[in-house]
XYZ file of C-alpha atoms in Angstrom:
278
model
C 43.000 1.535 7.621
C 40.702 -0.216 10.265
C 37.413 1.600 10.737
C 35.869 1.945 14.350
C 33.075 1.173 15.155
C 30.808 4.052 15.147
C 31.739 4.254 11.459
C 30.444 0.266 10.699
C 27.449 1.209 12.884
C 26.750 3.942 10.426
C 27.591 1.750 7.387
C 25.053 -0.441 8.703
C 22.187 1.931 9.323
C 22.517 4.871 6.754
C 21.411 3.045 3.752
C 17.529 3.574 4.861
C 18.058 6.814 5.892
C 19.432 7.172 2.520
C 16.737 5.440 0.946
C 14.215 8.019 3.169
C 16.036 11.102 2.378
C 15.636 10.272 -1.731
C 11.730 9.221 -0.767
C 11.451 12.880 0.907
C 13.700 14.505 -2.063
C 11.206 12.733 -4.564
C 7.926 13.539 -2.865
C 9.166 17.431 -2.209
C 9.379 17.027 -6.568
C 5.876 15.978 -7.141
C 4.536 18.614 -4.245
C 6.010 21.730 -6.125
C 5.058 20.120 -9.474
C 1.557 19.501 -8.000
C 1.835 23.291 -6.435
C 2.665 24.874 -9.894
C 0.315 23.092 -11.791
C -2.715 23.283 -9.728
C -1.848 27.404 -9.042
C -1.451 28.086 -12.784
C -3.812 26.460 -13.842
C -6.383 28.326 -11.351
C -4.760 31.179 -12.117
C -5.524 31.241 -16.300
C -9.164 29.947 -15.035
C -9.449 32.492 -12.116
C -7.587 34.895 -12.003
C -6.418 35.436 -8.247
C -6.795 32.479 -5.350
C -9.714 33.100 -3.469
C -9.852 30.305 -1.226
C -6.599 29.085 -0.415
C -7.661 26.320 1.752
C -9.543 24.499 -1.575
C -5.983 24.948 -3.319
C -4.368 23.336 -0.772
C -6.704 20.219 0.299
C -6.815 20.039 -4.078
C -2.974 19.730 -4.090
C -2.597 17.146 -1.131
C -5.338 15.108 -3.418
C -3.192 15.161 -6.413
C 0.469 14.619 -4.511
C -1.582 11.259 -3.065
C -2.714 10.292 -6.380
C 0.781 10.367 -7.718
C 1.776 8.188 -4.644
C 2.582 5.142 -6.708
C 4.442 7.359 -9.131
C 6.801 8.800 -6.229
C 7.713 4.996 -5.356
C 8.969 4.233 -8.429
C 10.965 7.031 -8.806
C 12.430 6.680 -5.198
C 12.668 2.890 -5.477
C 14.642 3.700 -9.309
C 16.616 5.845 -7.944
C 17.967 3.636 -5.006
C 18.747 0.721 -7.291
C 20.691 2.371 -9.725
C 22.528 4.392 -6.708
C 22.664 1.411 -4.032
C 23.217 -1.517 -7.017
C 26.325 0.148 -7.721
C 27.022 0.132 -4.879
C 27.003 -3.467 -4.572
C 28.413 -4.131 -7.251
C 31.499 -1.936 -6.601
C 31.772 -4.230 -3.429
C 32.452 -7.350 -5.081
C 29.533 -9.468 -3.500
C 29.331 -13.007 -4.965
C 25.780 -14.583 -5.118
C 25.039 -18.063 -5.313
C 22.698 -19.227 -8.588
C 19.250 -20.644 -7.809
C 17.789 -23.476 -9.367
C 14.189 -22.152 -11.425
C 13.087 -25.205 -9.318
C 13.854 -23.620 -6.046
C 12.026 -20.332 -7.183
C 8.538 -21.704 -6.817
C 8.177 -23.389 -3.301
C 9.933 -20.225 -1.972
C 7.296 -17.853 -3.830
C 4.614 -19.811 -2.432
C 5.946 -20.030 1.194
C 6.452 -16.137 1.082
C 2.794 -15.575 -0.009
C 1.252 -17.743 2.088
C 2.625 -16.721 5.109
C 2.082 -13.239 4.269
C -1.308 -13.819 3.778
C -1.296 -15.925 7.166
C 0.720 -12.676 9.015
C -1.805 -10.099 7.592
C -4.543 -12.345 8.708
C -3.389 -12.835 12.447
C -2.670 -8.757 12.798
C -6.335 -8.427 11.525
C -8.032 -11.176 13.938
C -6.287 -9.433 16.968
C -7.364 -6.499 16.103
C -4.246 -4.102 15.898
C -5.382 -2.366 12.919
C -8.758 -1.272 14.493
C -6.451 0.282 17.167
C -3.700 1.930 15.417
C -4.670 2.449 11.829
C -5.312 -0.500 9.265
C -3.039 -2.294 6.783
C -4.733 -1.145 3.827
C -5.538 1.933 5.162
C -2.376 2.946 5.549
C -1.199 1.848 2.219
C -4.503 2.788 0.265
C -2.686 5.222 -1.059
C -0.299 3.326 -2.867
C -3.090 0.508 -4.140
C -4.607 3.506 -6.458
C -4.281 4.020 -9.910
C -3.574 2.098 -13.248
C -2.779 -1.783 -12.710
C 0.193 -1.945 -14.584
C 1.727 1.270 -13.169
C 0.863 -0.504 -9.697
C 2.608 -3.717 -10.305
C 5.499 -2.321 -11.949
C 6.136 0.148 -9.067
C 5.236 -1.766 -6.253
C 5.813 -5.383 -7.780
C 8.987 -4.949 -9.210
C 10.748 -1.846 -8.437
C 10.417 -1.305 -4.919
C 10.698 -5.119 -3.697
C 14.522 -4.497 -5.714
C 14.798 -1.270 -4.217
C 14.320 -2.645 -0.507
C 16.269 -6.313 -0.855
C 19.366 -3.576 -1.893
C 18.951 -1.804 1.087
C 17.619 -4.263 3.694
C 19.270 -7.571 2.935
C 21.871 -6.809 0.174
C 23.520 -3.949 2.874
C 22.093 -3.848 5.393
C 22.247 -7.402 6.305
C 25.051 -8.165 5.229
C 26.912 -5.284 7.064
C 25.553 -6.433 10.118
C 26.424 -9.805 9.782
C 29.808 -8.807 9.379
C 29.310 -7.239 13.149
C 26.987 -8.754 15.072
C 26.797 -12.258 13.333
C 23.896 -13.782 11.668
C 21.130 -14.025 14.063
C 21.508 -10.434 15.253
C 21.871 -9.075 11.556
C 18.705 -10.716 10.951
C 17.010 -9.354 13.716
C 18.971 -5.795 12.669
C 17.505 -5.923 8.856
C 14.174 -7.044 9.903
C 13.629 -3.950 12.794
C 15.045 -1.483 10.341
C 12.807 -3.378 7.391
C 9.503 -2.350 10.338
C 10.928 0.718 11.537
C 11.469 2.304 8.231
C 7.831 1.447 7.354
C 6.308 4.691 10.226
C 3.296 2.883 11.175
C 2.763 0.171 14.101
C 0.725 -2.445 12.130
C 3.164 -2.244 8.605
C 6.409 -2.130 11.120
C 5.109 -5.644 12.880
C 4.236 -7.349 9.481
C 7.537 -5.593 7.935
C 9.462 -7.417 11.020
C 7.867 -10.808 10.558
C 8.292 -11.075 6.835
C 11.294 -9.619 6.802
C 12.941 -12.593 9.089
C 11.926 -14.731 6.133
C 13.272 -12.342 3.621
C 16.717 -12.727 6.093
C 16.317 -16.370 6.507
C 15.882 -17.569 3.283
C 18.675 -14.800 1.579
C 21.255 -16.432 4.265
C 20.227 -20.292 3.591
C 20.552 -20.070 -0.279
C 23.319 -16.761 -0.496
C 21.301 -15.081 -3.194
C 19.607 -11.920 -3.336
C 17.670 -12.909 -5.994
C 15.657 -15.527 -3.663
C 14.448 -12.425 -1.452
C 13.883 -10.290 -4.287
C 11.764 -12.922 -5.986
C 9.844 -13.193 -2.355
C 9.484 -9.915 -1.486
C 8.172 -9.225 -5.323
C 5.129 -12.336 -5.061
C 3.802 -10.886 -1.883
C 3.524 -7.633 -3.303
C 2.386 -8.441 -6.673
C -0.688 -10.952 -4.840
C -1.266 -7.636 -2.630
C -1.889 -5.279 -5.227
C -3.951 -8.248 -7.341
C -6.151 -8.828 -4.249
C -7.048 -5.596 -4.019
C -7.428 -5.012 -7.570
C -9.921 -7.389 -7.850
C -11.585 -6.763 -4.379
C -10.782 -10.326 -2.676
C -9.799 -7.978 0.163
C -12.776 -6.216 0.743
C -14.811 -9.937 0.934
C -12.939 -10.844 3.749
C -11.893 -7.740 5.477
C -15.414 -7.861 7.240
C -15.582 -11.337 8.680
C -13.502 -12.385 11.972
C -14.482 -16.258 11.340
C -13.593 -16.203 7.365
C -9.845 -14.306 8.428
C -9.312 -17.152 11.160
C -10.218 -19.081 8.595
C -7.550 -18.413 6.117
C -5.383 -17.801 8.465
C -4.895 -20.990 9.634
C -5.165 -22.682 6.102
C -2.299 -20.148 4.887
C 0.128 -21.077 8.267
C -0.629 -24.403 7.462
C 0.202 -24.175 3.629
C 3.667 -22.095 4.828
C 4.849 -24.514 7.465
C 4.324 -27.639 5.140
C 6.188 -25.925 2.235
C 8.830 -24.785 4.640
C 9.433 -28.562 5.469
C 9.494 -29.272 1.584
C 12.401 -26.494 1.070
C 14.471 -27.451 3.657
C 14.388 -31.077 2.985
C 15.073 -30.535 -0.303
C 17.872 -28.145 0.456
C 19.609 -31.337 3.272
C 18.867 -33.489 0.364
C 21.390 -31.489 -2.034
C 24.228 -31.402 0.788
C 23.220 -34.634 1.137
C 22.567 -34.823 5.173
């Protein structure tokens, strides 16, 4: 039986709701665990709460301290739910070379670095809430829980959802260029904050780009995993806060890092003509 199309349009945009709804399930979790803990513990110290307010600024503290935690849950949850998913729809994925893995690792970084760079030197985090800011949250904790939730499980998580469904739902629909466009606005959107949703667009075209050109999902997964891993080991060491505070030094970088993108860019696709042999 034919669907219509209100039923493909919802095909095409539930899986991040989905992938919200666990995120809100998973977070509600660690809030009463945080709510029991905290109150029973004060409890066998205190007796009765006296100040309420205290209790609750002390449990907000400890649900954003358990951010990272949260992710991976969420993000574990929607790859064993959403692979099988996948997998159930008989998807076939093109092999990549190891030799293809690197220059397409090194293009993602560098123009991540180069995107993150440009939204600082015009100045829309001062306006509407930083980058790091807004993700401080998640760059807290121990190192390896970091890069194993944010480095590995969520970039799997999200390449499910936004390319491995999403896009290819849409693409089905509305053709390539539009289910592009489609993943990438969803990718933003689903991100809730102005500066995350405009890098989450950009990067996310790449993501789109690069899935399409070599028909794996592994390609975008191995992207989407370098730029967070580098994020989480720049700000682990501090590189971040060395350059956050100088326009010149961003500009800078910036350029070098659009520079370093473009030219590997040129390498991958001439490599990739060179294969068909055009």
């Amino acid at each position: 039986m034919k669907e219509d199309k209100a039923t493909r349009i919802w095909k095409i945009i539930s899986p991040p709701i989905v992938y919200l709804f666990i995120q809100m399930i998973v977070e509600l979790v660690v809030a009463i665990a945080a709510v029991f803990l905290e109150l029973t513990g004060i409890y066998k110290k205190y007796g009765l709460i006296k100040d309420s307010s205290a209790v609750v600024e002390k449990i907000r503290y400890l649900v954003e301290q358990n951010a990272t935690y949260t992710v991976a849950l969420s993000a574990f949850t929607v790859i064993v739910i959403f692979g099988r998913t996948m997998l159930l729809s008989g998807r076939k994925y093109n092999k990549i070379e190891s030799s293809d893995i690197f220059p397409v690792v090194f293009f993602a970084v560098m123009l991540s670095l180069a995107v993150s760079n440009l939204i600082s030197a015009i100045q829309i985090d001062n306006i509407y809430g930083s980058y790091e800011n807004t993700s401080g949250n998640l760059l807290q904790g121990n190192i390896i829980y970091r890069l194993a939730a944010i480095g590995i499980l969520t970039p799997v998580a999200e390449e499910i959802i936004y390319r491995g469904l999403v896009y290819d739902r849409a693409k089905k629909e509305f053709g390539t260029i539009n289910a592009m466009i489609v993943s990438s606005a969803a990718f933003g959107i689903f991100h809730f904050n102005l500066v995350q949703g405009i890098y989450a667009f950009l990067i996310g075209m790449a993501f789109a780009w690069f899935y399409e050109k070599f028909g794996s999902l592994s390609v975008s997964i191995f992207m989407h995993m370098a730029i967070n891993i580098v994020a989480v080991l720049l700000d682990y060491y501090g590189v971040t806060a060395i350059t956050e505070n100088s326009l010149v030094i961003r500009i800078v970088l910036m350029l070098a890092e659009f520079a370093a993108a473009a030219y590997t860019f040129e390498i991958i696709n001439k490599k990739s003509d060179k294969k068909r042999g055009i």
